Coordinates of C-alpha atoms in Angstrom, one line a residue:
M15 CA -281.0 6.8 -65.2
G16 CA -284.2 5.3 -64.7
N17 CA -285.6 7.4 -61.9
G18 CA -286.6 10.3 -63.5
N19 CA -283.1 11.9 -63.0
Y20 CA -281.0 13.3 -65.3
Y21 CA -277.2 12.6 -65.1
K22 CA -274.4 13.2 -67.3
G23 CA -270.7 12.4 -66.8
G24 CA -268.6 9.9 -65.9
W25 CA -269.2 6.5 -65.0
L26 CA -267.6 3.9 -62.6
K27 CA -269.1 0.4 -62.1
G28 CA -272.8 2.0 -63.5
Q29 CA -272.2 4.6 -61.1
P30 CA -271.8 8.4 -61.5
N31 CA -268.2 8.9 -60.8
G32 CA -265.6 11.8 -61.6
E33 CA -267.1 15.4 -63.0
G34 CA -271.1 15.3 -63.8
V35 CA -274.3 17.2 -63.6
L36 CA -277.2 15.5 -62.0
V37 CA -280.8 17.3 -62.8
S38 CA -282.9 15.3 -60.3
S39 CA -286.5 14.5 -60.6
T40 CA -287.2 16.2 -56.8
G41 CA -285.9 19.8 -58.3
F42 CA -282.5 20.1 -57.7
V43 CA -279.3 20.6 -59.7
Y44 CA -276.0 19.4 -58.8
Q45 CA -272.7 20.2 -60.9
G46 CA -269.3 18.8 -59.5
Q47 CA -267.4 15.7 -58.4
F48 CA -268.9 12.3 -57.5
V49 CA -267.2 9.2 -56.3
D50 CA -269.3 5.8 -56.2
G51 CA -272.8 8.0 -57.0
K52 CA -272.4 9.7 -54.3
F53 CA -271.7 14.1 -54.2
H54 CA -268.0 14.3 -53.2
G55 CA -265.1 16.6 -53.0
Y56 CA -266.2 20.3 -54.8
G57 CA -269.8 20.6 -56.1
E58 CA -272.7 23.3 -56.4
K59 CA -276.1 22.1 -55.8
Q60 CA -279.5 24.4 -56.5
M61 CA -282.2 23.3 -54.3
P62 CA -285.9 23.8 -55.7
N63 CA -286.2 26.5 -52.5
G64 CA -283.7 28.4 -54.5
V65 CA -280.7 28.2 -51.8
I66 CA -277.5 27.4 -53.8
Y67 CA -274.9 25.3 -51.5
K68 CA -271.1 26.0 -53.5
G69 CA -268.2 23.6 -51.4
Y70 CA -267.1 20.6 -50.4
W71 CA -269.0 17.5 -49.9
L72 CA -267.9 14.0 -48.4
H73 CA -269.8 10.6 -48.8
G74 CA -273.3 13.1 -50.0
Q75 CA -273.0 15.2 -47.2
M76 CA -272.3 18.9 -47.2
D77 CA -268.8 18.7 -45.5
G78 CA -266.1 21.4 -45.8
K79 CA -265.7 24.9 -46.4
A80 CA -268.4 26.2 -48.5
K81 CA -270.9 29.3 -49.7
L82 CA -274.6 28.8 -48.5
I83 CA -276.5 31.4 -50.5
F84 CA -280.7 31.9 -49.7
P85 CA -283.1 33.3 -51.9
D86 CA -284.1 36.3 -49.3
G87 CA -280.3 37.7 -49.5
D88 CA -279.1 35.8 -46.4
L89 CA -275.2 34.2 -46.9
Y90 CA -273.7 32.4 -45.0
I91 CA -269.4 31.4 -45.5
G92 CA -267.9 29.0 -43.7
T93 CA -267.3 25.3 -43.0
F94 CA -269.8 22.2 -42.6
K95 CA -269.9 18.9 -40.9
D96 CA -272.5 16.4 -41.9
N97 CA -275.0 19.1 -43.5
K98 CA -274.7 21.6 -40.6
F99 CA -272.6 24.8 -39.9
E100 CA -269.3 23.8 -37.8
G101 CA -266.4 25.3 -36.8
E102 CA -266.0 29.2 -38.3
G103 CA -268.5 30.6 -40.2
I104 CA -270.3 34.6 -41.4
R105 CA -273.9 34.8 -41.6
R106 CA -274.9 37.9 -43.3
F107 CA -278.8 38.6 -43.3
F108 CA -280.7 40.4 -45.9
N109 CA -281.4 43.1 -43.5
G110 CA -277.5 44.1 -43.1
D111 CA -277.3 41.9 -39.7
M112 CA -274.0 40.0 -39.7
Y113 CA -272.5 36.9 -37.1
R114 CA -269.1 36.1 -37.4
G115 CA -267.9 33.4 -34.9
Q116 CA -268.4 29.9 -33.9
Y117 CA -270.7 27.3 -34.9
H118 CA -271.6 23.9 -33.3
D119 CA -274.4 21.6 -34.9
G120 CA -275.8 24.1 -36.9
Y121 CA -276.0 26.6 -33.8
Q122 CA -273.9 29.9 -33.1
H123 CA -271.9 28.3 -30.4
G124 CA -268.4 29.5 -28.7
C125 CA -267.2 32.5 -29.5
G126 CA -268.7 35.5 -31.6
V127 CA -269.6 38.8 -32.8
F128 CA -273.4 40.1 -34.1
I129 CA -274.1 43.0 -35.3
S130 CA -277.4 44.7 -35.4
M131 CA -277.3 47.3 -38.2
E132 CA -281.3 47.8 -37.6
E133 CA -281.1 48.3 -33.7
R134 CA -277.2 49.4 -34.0
W135 CA -276.0 47.7 -31.2
K136 CA -272.6 45.1 -31.2
Y137 CA -272.6 42.0 -28.9
A138 CA -269.1 40.3 -28.5
G139 CA -269.3 37.1 -27.0
Q140 CA -270.3 33.5 -25.4
W141 CA -273.0 31.8 -27.6
T142 CA -274.6 28.5 -26.5
K143 CA -276.8 26.7 -29.0
G144 CA -277.9 29.8 -31.0
K145 CA -278.8 32.1 -28.3
I146 CA -276.0 34.7 -26.2
H147 CA -275.2 33.2 -23.1
G148 CA -272.4 33.9 -20.9
K149 CA -270.0 36.4 -20.8
G150 CA -270.1 39.3 -23.1
L151 CA -269.8 43.1 -24.3
C152 CA -272.7 44.9 -25.5
M153 CA -272.0 48.3 -27.1
W154 CA -274.2 51.0 -28.8
L155 CA -273.6 53.6 -31.5
D156 CA -273.9 56.4 -28.8
G157 CA -270.5 54.7 -26.9
T158 CA -273.2 53.0 -24.1
V159 CA -271.2 49.6 -23.1
Y160 CA -272.3 46.7 -20.9
D161 CA -269.5 44.1 -19.8
G162 CA -270.7 41.4 -18.2
S163 CA -272.8 37.9 -18.2
V164 CA -275.3 38.1 -20.8
S165 CA -278.6 35.5 -21.7
H166 CA -280.5 35.8 -24.2
L167 CA -283.5 37.4 -22.2
S168 CA -281.2 40.0 -20.4
L169 CA -279.9 41.2 -23.7
I170 CA -283.4 41.4 -25.6
H171 CA -284.1 43.6 -22.2
I172 CA -280.9 45.5 -21.9
C173 CA -281.8 46.6 -25.9
R174 CA -285.6 47.0 -24.9
C175 CA -284.1 49.7 -22.4
R176 CA -282.0 51.2 -24.9
R177 CA -284.4 52.0 -27.3
I178 CA -287.2 53.4 -24.4
E179 CA -285.8 56.6 -23.1
R180 CA -286.5 55.6 -19.5
C181 CA -286.4 52.0 -18.5
R182 CA -288.7 51.5 -15.3
S183 CA -286.9 48.8 -14.2
R184 CA -283.4 48.2 -13.4
W185 CA -281.5 45.7 -15.5
S186 CA -280.2 43.0 -13.8
P187 CA -278.3 40.0 -15.6
Y188 CA -280.4 38.0 -13.2
H189 CA -284.1 38.5 -14.7

């Protein structure tokens, strides 16, 4: 292609079009559909850092249903808009933790459920810009339940209190 990239596939008006494979000089490999030289339709892209995207593209942007696989074992299955998590999605972390719910602008935002396999607790409720915030329900394996307003910092306090046999301060959602 003249810029160090290698392309094999359909061409139209001097640009990749239809099915093709692009090996970039920067180290990524894309196999899928092209329109006017851009990723468009279904395609799979492997990045140099080991991240793999399998899903839909719109005018060169990750957009639509997809799966994102991270080299450390994390996995996201859901929708994208403008290269960011958007809409409904599931994120499984390498340690077994999981989030299932709504995303906006790349963040957990709206209603969602987070399960901590390591810490043995579950939160179901509202999120704002990637942080637990708003009305929610927190449950522990021993059957203990908290139902009320939660912020990211107050939930951390709740979890620390649960790990310590006797918590010195009384928990309040206003901490």
